[in-house]
XYZ file of C-alpha atoms in Angstrom:
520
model
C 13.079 -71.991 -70.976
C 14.065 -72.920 -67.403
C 12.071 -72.372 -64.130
C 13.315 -69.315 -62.461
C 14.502 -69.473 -58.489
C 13.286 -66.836 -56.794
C 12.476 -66.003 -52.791
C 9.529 -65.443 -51.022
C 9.214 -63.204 -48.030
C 6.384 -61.689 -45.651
C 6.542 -57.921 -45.617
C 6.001 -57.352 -42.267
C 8.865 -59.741 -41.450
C 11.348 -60.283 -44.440
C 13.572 -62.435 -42.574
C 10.669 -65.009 -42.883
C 11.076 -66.539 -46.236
C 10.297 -69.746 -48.450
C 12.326 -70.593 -51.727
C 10.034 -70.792 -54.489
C 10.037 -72.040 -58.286
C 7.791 -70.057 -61.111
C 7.541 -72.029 -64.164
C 8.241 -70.769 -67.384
C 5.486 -70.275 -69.680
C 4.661 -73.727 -71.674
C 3.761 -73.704 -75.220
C -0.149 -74.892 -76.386
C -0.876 -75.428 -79.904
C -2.848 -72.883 -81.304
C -5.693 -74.254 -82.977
C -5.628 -71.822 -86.185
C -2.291 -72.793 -87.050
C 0.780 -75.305 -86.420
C 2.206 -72.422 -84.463
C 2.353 -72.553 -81.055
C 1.759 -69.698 -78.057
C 2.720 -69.837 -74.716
C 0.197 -70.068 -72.015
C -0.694 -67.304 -69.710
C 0.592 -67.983 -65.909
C -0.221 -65.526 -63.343
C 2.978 -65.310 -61.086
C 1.444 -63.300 -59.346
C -0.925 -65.271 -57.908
C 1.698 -68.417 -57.319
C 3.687 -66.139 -55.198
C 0.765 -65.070 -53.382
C -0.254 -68.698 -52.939
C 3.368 -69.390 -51.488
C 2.655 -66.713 -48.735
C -0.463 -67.972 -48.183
C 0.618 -71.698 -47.209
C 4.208 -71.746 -46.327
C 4.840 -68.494 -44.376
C 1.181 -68.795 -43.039
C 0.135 -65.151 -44.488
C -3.929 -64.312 -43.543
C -4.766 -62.135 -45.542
C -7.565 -63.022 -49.239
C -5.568 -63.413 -52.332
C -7.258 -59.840 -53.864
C -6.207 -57.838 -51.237
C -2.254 -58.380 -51.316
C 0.039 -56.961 -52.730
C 3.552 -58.285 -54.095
C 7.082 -56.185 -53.898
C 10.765 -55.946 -54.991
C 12.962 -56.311 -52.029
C 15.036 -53.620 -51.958
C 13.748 -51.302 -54.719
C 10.151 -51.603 -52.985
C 8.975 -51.586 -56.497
C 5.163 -53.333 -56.931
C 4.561 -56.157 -59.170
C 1.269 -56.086 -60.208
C -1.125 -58.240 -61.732
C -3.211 -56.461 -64.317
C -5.813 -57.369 -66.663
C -4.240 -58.400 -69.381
C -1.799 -60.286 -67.530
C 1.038 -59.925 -64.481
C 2.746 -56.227 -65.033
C 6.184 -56.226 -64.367
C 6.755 -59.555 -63.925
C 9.535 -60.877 -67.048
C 11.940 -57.401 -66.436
C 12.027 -58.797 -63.082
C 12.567 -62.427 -62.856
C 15.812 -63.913 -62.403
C 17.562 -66.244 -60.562
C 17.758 -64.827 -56.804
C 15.039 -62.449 -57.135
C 13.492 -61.629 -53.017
C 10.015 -60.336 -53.275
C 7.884 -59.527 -50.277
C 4.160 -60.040 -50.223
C 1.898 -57.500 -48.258
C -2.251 -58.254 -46.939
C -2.328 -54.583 -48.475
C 0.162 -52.614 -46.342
C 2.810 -50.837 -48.281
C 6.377 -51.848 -48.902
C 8.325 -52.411 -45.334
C 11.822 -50.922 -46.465
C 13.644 -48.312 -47.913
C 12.696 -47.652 -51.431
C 15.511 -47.068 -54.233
C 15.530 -46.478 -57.720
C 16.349 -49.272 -60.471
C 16.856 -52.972 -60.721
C 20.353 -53.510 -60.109
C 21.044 -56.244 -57.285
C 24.710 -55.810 -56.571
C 26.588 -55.045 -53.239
C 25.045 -51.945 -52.680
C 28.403 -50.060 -52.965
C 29.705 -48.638 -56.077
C 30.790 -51.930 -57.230
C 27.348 -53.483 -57.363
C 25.123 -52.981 -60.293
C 22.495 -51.038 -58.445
C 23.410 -47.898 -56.840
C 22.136 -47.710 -53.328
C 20.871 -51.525 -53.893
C 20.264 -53.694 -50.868
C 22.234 -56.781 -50.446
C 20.109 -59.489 -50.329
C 23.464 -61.804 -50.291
C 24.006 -59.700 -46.657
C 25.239 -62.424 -44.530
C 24.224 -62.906 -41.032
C 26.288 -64.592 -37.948
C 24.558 -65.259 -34.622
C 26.956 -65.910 -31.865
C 24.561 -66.514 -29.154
C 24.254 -70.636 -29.224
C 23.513 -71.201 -25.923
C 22.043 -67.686 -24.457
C 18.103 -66.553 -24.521
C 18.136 -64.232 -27.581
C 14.536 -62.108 -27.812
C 13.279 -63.231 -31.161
C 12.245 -59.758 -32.034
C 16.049 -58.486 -31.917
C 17.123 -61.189 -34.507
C 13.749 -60.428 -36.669
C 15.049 -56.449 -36.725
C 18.910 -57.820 -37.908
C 17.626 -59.530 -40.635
C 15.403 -57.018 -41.630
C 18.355 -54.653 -41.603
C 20.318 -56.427 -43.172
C 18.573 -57.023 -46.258
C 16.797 -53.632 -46.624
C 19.834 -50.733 -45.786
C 22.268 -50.161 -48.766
C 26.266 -51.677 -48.758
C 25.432 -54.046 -46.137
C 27.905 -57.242 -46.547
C 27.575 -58.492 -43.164
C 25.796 -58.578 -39.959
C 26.685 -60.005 -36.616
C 24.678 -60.836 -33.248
C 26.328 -60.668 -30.090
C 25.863 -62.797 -27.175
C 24.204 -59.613 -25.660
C 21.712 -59.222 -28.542
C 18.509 -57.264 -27.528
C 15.568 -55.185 -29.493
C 16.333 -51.937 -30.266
C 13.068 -49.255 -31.466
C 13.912 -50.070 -34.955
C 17.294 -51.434 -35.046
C 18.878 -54.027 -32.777
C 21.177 -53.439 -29.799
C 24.738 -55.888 -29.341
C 24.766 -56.103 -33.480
C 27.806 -54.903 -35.718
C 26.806 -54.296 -39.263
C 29.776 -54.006 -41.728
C 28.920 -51.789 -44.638
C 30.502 -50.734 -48.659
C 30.441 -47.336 -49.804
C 27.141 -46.415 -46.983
C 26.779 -44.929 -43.461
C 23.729 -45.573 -41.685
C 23.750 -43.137 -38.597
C 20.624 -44.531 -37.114
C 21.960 -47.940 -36.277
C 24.725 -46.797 -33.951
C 22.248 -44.092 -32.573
C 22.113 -40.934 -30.485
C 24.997 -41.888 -28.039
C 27.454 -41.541 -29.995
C 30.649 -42.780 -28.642
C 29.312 -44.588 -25.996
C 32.227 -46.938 -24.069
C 34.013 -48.051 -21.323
C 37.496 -47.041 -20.019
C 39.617 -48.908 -17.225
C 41.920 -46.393 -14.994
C 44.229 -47.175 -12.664
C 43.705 -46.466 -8.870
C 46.660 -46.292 -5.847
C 44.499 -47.760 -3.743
C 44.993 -50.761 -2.295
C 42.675 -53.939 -1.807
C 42.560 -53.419 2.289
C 41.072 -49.957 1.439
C 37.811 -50.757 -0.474
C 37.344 -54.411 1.055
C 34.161 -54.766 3.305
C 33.264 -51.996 5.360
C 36.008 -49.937 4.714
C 34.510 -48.962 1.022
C 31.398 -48.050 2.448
C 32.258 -44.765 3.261
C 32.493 -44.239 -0.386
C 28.982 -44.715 -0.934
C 28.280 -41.255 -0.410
C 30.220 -39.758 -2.724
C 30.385 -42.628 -5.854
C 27.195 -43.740 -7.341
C 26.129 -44.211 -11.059
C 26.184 -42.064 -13.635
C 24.027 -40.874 -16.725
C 21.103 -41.931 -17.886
C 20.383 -45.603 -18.800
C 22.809 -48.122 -17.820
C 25.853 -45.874 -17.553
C 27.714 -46.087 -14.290
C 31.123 -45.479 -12.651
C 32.503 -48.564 -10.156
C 35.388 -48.960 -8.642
C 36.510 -52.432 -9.267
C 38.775 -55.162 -7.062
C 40.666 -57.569 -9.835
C 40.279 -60.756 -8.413
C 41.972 -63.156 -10.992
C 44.370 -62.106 -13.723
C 47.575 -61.748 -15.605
C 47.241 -59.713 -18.483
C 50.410 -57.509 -18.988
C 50.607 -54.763 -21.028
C 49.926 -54.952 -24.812
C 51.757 -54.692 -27.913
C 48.562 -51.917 -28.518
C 49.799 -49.630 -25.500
C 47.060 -50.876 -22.826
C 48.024 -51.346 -19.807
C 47.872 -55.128 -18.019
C 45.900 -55.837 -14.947
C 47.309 -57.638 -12.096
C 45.395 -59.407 -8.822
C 44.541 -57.506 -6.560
C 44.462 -53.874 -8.257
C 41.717 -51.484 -7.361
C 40.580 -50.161 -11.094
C 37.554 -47.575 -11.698
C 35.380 -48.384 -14.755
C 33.732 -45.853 -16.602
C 30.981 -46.162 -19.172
C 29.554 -43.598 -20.434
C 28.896 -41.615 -23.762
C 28.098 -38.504 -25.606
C 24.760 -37.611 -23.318
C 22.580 -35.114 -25.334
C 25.741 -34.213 -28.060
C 25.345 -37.596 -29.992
C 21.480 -37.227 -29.644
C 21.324 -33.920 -31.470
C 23.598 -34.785 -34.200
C 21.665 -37.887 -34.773
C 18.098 -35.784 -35.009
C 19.763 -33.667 -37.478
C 20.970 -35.913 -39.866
C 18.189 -37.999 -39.823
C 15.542 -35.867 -39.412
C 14.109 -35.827 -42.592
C 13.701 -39.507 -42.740
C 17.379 -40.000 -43.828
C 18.665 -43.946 -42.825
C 21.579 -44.163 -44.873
C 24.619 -41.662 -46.752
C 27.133 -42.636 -49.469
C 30.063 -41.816 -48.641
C 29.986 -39.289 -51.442
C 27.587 -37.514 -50.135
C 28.752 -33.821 -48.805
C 25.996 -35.052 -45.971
C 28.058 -38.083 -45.526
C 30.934 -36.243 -44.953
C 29.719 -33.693 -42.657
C 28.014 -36.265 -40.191
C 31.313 -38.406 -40.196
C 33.181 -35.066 -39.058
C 30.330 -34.219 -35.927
C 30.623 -38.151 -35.572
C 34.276 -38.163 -34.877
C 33.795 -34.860 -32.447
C 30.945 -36.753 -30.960
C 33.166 -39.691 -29.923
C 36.310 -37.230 -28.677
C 33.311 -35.271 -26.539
C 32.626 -38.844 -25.013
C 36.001 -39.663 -24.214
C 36.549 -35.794 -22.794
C 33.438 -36.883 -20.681
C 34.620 -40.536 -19.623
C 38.036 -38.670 -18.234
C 36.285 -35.585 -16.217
C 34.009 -38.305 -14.874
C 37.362 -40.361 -13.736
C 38.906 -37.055 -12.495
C 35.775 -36.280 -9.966
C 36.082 -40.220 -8.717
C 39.761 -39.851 -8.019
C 39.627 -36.736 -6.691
C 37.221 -38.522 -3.750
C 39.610 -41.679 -3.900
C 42.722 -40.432 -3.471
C 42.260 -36.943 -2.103
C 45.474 -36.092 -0.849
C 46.844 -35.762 -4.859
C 47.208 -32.619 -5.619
C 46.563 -33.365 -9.289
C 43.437 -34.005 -8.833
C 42.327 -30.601 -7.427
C 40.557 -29.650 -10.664
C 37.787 -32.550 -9.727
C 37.134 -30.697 -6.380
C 34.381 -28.238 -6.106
C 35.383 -24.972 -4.726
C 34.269 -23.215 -2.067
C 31.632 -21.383 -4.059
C 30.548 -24.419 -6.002
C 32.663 -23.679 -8.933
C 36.904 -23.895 -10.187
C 38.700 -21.590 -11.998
C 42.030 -23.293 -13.762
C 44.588 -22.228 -16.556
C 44.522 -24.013 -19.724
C 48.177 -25.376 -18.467
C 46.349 -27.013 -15.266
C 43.384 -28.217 -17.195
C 46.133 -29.770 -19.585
C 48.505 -30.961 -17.043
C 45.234 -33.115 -15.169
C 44.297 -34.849 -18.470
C 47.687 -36.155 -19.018
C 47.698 -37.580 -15.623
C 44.195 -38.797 -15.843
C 45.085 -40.677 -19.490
C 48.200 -41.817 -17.459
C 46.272 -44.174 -15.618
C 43.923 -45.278 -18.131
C 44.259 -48.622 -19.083
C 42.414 -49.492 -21.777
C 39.431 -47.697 -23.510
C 36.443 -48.867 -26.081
C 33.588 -47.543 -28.156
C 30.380 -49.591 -28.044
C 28.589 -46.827 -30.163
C 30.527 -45.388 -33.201
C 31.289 -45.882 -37.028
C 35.025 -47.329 -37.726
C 36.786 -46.964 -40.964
C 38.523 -50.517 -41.480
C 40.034 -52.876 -44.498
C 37.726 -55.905 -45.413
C 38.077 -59.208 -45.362
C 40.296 -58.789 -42.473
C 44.215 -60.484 -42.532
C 46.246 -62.233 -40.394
C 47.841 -59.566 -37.669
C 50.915 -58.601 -37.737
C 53.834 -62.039 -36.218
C 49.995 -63.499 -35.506
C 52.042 -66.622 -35.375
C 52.915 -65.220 -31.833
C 49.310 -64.716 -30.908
C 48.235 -66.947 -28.413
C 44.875 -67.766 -26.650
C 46.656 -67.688 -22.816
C 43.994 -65.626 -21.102
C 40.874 -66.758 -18.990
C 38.491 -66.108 -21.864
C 39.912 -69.696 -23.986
C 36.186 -71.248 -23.445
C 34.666 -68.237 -25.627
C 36.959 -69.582 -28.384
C 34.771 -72.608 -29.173
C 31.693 -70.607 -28.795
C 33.068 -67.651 -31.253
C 34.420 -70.285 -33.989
C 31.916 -72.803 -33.859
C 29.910 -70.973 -36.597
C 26.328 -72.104 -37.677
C 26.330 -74.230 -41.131
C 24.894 -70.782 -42.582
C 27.580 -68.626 -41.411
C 30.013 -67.260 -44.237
C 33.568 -68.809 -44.945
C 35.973 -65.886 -44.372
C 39.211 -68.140 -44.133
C 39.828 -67.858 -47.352
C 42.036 -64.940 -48.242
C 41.596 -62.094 -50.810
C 42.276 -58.738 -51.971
C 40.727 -56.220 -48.928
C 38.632 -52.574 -49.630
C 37.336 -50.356 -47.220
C 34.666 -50.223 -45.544
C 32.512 -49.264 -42.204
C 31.960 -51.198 -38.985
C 29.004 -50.013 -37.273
C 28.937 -50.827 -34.066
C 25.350 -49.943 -31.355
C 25.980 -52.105 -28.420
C 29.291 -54.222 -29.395
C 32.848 -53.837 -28.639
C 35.795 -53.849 -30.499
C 38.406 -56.796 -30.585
C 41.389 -54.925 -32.252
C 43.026 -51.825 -32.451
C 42.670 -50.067 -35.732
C 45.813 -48.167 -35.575
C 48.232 -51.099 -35.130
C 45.769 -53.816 -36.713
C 46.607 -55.969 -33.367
C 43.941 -57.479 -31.023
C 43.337 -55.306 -28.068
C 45.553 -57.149 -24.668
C 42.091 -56.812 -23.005
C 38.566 -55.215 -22.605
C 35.826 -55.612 -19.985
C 33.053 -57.327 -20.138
C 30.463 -55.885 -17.221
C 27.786 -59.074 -15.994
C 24.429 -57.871 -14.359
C 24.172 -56.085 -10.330
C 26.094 -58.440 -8.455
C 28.024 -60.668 -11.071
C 31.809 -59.807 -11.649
C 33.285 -57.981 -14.462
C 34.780 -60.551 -16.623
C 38.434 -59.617 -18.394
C 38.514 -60.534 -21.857
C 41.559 -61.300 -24.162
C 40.301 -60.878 -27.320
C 42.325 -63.546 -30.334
C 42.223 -63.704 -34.231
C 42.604 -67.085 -35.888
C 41.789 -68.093 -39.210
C 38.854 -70.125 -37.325
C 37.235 -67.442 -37.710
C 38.635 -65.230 -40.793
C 40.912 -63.312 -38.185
C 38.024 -61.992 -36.949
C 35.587 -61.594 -40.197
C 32.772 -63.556 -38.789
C 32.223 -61.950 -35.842
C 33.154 -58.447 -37.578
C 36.054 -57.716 -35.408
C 33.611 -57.845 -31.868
C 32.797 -58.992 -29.038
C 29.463 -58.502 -26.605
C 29.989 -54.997 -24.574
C 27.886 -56.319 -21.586
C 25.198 -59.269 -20.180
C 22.746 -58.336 -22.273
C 18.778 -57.885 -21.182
C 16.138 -59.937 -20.554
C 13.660 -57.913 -20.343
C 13.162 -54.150 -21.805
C 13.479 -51.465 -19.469
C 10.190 -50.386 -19.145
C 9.472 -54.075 -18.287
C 12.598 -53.861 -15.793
C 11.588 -50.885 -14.466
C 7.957 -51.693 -13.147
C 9.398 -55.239 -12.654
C 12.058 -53.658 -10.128
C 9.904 -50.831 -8.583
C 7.685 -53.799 -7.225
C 10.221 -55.679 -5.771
C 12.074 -53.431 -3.990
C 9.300 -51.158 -3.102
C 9.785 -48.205 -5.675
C 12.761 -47.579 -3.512
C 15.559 -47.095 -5.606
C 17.582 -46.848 -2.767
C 17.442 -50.318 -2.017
C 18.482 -51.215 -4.911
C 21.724 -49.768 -4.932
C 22.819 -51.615 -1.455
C 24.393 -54.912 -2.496
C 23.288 -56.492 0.785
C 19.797 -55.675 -0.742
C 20.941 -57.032 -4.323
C 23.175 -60.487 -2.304
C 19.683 -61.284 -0.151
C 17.452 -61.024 -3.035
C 19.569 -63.374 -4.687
C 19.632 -65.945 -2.426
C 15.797 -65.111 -1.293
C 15.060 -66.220 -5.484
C 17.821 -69.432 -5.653
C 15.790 -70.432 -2.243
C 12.266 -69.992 -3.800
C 12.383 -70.747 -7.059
C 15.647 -73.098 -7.275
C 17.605 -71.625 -9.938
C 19.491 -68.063 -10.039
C 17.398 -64.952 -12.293
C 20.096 -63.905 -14.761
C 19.559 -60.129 -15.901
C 20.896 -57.697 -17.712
C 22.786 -54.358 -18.338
């Protein structure tokens, strides 16, 4: 019989593994008879072995344990010989090897070792085909955040593939600036509690000679960020563009425009929906779960509570901007601190308000979607004119390890799940956006991206249809937050004066001879 192919892992950290051959039992003449009977081989203790000296495991031989990936079911090595062992092996078998901790994972039921969707042969199964792209080739990626999308990847259900943005940071359990694309399963926790957390672009009348140098100070008072986190409101200057409107219905940008970006999200909505679905230890749904269902709906009222939210936040800011519009009235306080206003009024301000929007994203939500993804519609047309032609290279020049999605085929549905990524294309007209933003740290410019499919890059497959939603983080923010209360005093303040943020900046390039790059 052959030698069977199998794959080591450590269970603390699946994403290390080792390939690893297990012999097939050889037969030994049996000294009673001309038969023969194969000898005993403790697998068992090979794989153990393997942990031991290739993925540098410390832990004694008697105290570890050795586990299915993806079922989480224990092969054991008993006294009369290894228990479980020949039901299991196979080519393409992952098993994980504890010191004596239990299985790292979720657990499932059965053997099957399919797609994890209906079509696989497992229901529920893990995908330990998952396949991963990193698009960061150049940009310091914490090693812990690429550790958790592994991990993810090849323990959650339906998973088919998983992408790292540029912006690619640890997460509590899940990594932030990663798209997972799923079959058949929902996993609420990896888009988390702010639900519909984006950005939206609006349209200002001001002009550039009335928020240029002093002259936009006297909006300091009144504008400020937003929300907890990293959510803010800024009123933007385009310096550089020509991005007209899109076949998608955004609006273009032109030099010299005065624009507001928003981001912000659900608050405290997305949170609780998140605690209740999950609370019971719940990571993933099939879609034909009532459960599955239900969360999709509070999802979807989640994300339209976050957009609400995004346009009363751009109503208060123009109401301070451009204060002589009388449409804007409802974003005024009244006299007692409060404002009374017929539906009709309330109505009549968010069609102005969407008016000037000019283009809007989710970085935080679950998108229904046809996989592999086609060619756009006239994509013959589509070309990369914009000021965002160097990410090209960077976006197509996938690692050897990356999947081949330019080959066509027959598509299916499934789910993009997006925490920390933004979308490239529209899903109603199946076009690439004309244009998102892309926000850099305090003090760096918003860059304006023109997002393109080519078959480079499966029209978008191997990045999963996104692009990074910010500059990422260097640091966590616990780490950024004692880092920052020491250098600017525990003022906070301060910080917010961009003379404070310009002369720090310069103080650091003087000092040290290189510029700090942080993040969002």
């Amino acid at each position: 019989m052959p030698a069977h192919r199998i794959t080591v892992a450590l269970n603390t950290n699946q994403s290390l593994r080792c390939p690893l051959l297990l012999p097939s039992p050889s037969p030994s003449p049996s000294p009673e008879s001309s038969s023969t009977t194969p000898v005993s081989i403790s697998y068992h203790a090979l794989v153990v072995k393997a942990a031991q000296t290739k993925l540098r495991l410390k832990r004694p031989a008697r105290s570890c344990r050795v586990f299915v990936v993806g079922t989480g079911r224990e092969l054991k090595e008993g006294d009369g010989g290894d228990e479980g062992w020949e039901a299991a092996l196979g080519n393409d078998l992952v098993v994980c090897v504890s010191g004596g901790e239990e299985y790292v994972g979720l657990k499932r039921e059965g053997e099957g070792r399919g797609d994890g969707g209906d079509g696989g042969t497992g229901m529920g199964q893990p995908n330990p085909n998952c396949t991963t792209s990193i698009l960061a080739h150049t940009a310091f990626v914490d090693a812990l955040s690429l550790t958790q999308l592994a991990t993810t990847a090849r323990t959650l259900p339906g998973l088919i593939h998983a992408v790292a943005q540029p912006d690619l940071h640890p997460g509590t359990k899940y990594p932030i600036g990663a798209v997972f694309v799923s079959k058949a399963w929902i996993h609420p926790p990896l888009i988390g509690g702010d639900i519909g957390c984006g950005m939206a672009w609006y349209q200002t009348s001001l002009s550039r000679n009335a928020v240029d140098g002093e002259k936009g100070e006297r909006w300091d008072a009144a504008l400020g960020t937003i929300g907890a986190g990293n959510h803010f409101a800024e009123v933007q200057v385009v310096e550089a563009a020509a991005v007209g409107a899109g076949e998608d219905g955004s609006a273009g940008l032109t030099e010299d425009d005065v624009v507001l970006l928003v981001h912000s999200g659900s608050q405290g909505y997305g949170g609780d929906v998140l605690r209740r679905y999950t609370a019971d230890g719940t990571v993933s749904l099939h879609e034909s779960d009532p459960k599955a269902v239900a969360y999709m709906d509070e999802h979807e009222r989640a994300c339209a509570w976050a957009r609400a939210n995004r346009e009363l936040i751009t109503l208060r800011f123009l109401a301070c901007l451009e204060p002589g519009e009388e449409a804007w009235d409802l974003g005024r306080n009244g006299e007692d601190g409060g404002y009374v206003a017929s539906q009709e009024t309330v109505r009549a301000a968010r069609a102005r308000v969407r008016g000037r929007r000019v283009v809007e994203i989710w970085h935080n939500n679950v998108e229904h979607a046809l996989w592999p993804p086609h060619p756009p519609p006239d994509h013959k047309t589509l070309r990369s004119t914009s000021s965002t032609e160097a990410l090209a290279p960077t976006l197509e020049a996938a690692p050897p390890s990356s999947p081949d999605f330019t080959t066509s085929s027959a598509q299916y549905p499934i789910y993009i799940q997006r925490k920390g990524a933004a979308p490239t294309y529209s899903p109603q007209t199946s076009l690439p956006l004309s244009l998102l933003p892309l926000p850099g740290s305090r003090a760096t410019p918003t860059l304006i991206l023109r997002p393109t499919l080519s078959a480079a890059t499966g029209w978008g497959a191997s990045n999963a249809l996104s692009l990074a939603h910010g500059a990422g983080r260097s640091m966590s923010r616990a780490k950024a937050l004692s880092s920052l209360s020491q250098k600017y005093h525990k003022d906070p303040t301060t910080m917010l004066q961009p003379a404070s943020i310009s002369q720090s900046k310069k103080h650091i390039e003087r000092v040290e001879g290189v510029e700090v790059q942080g993040g969002t």
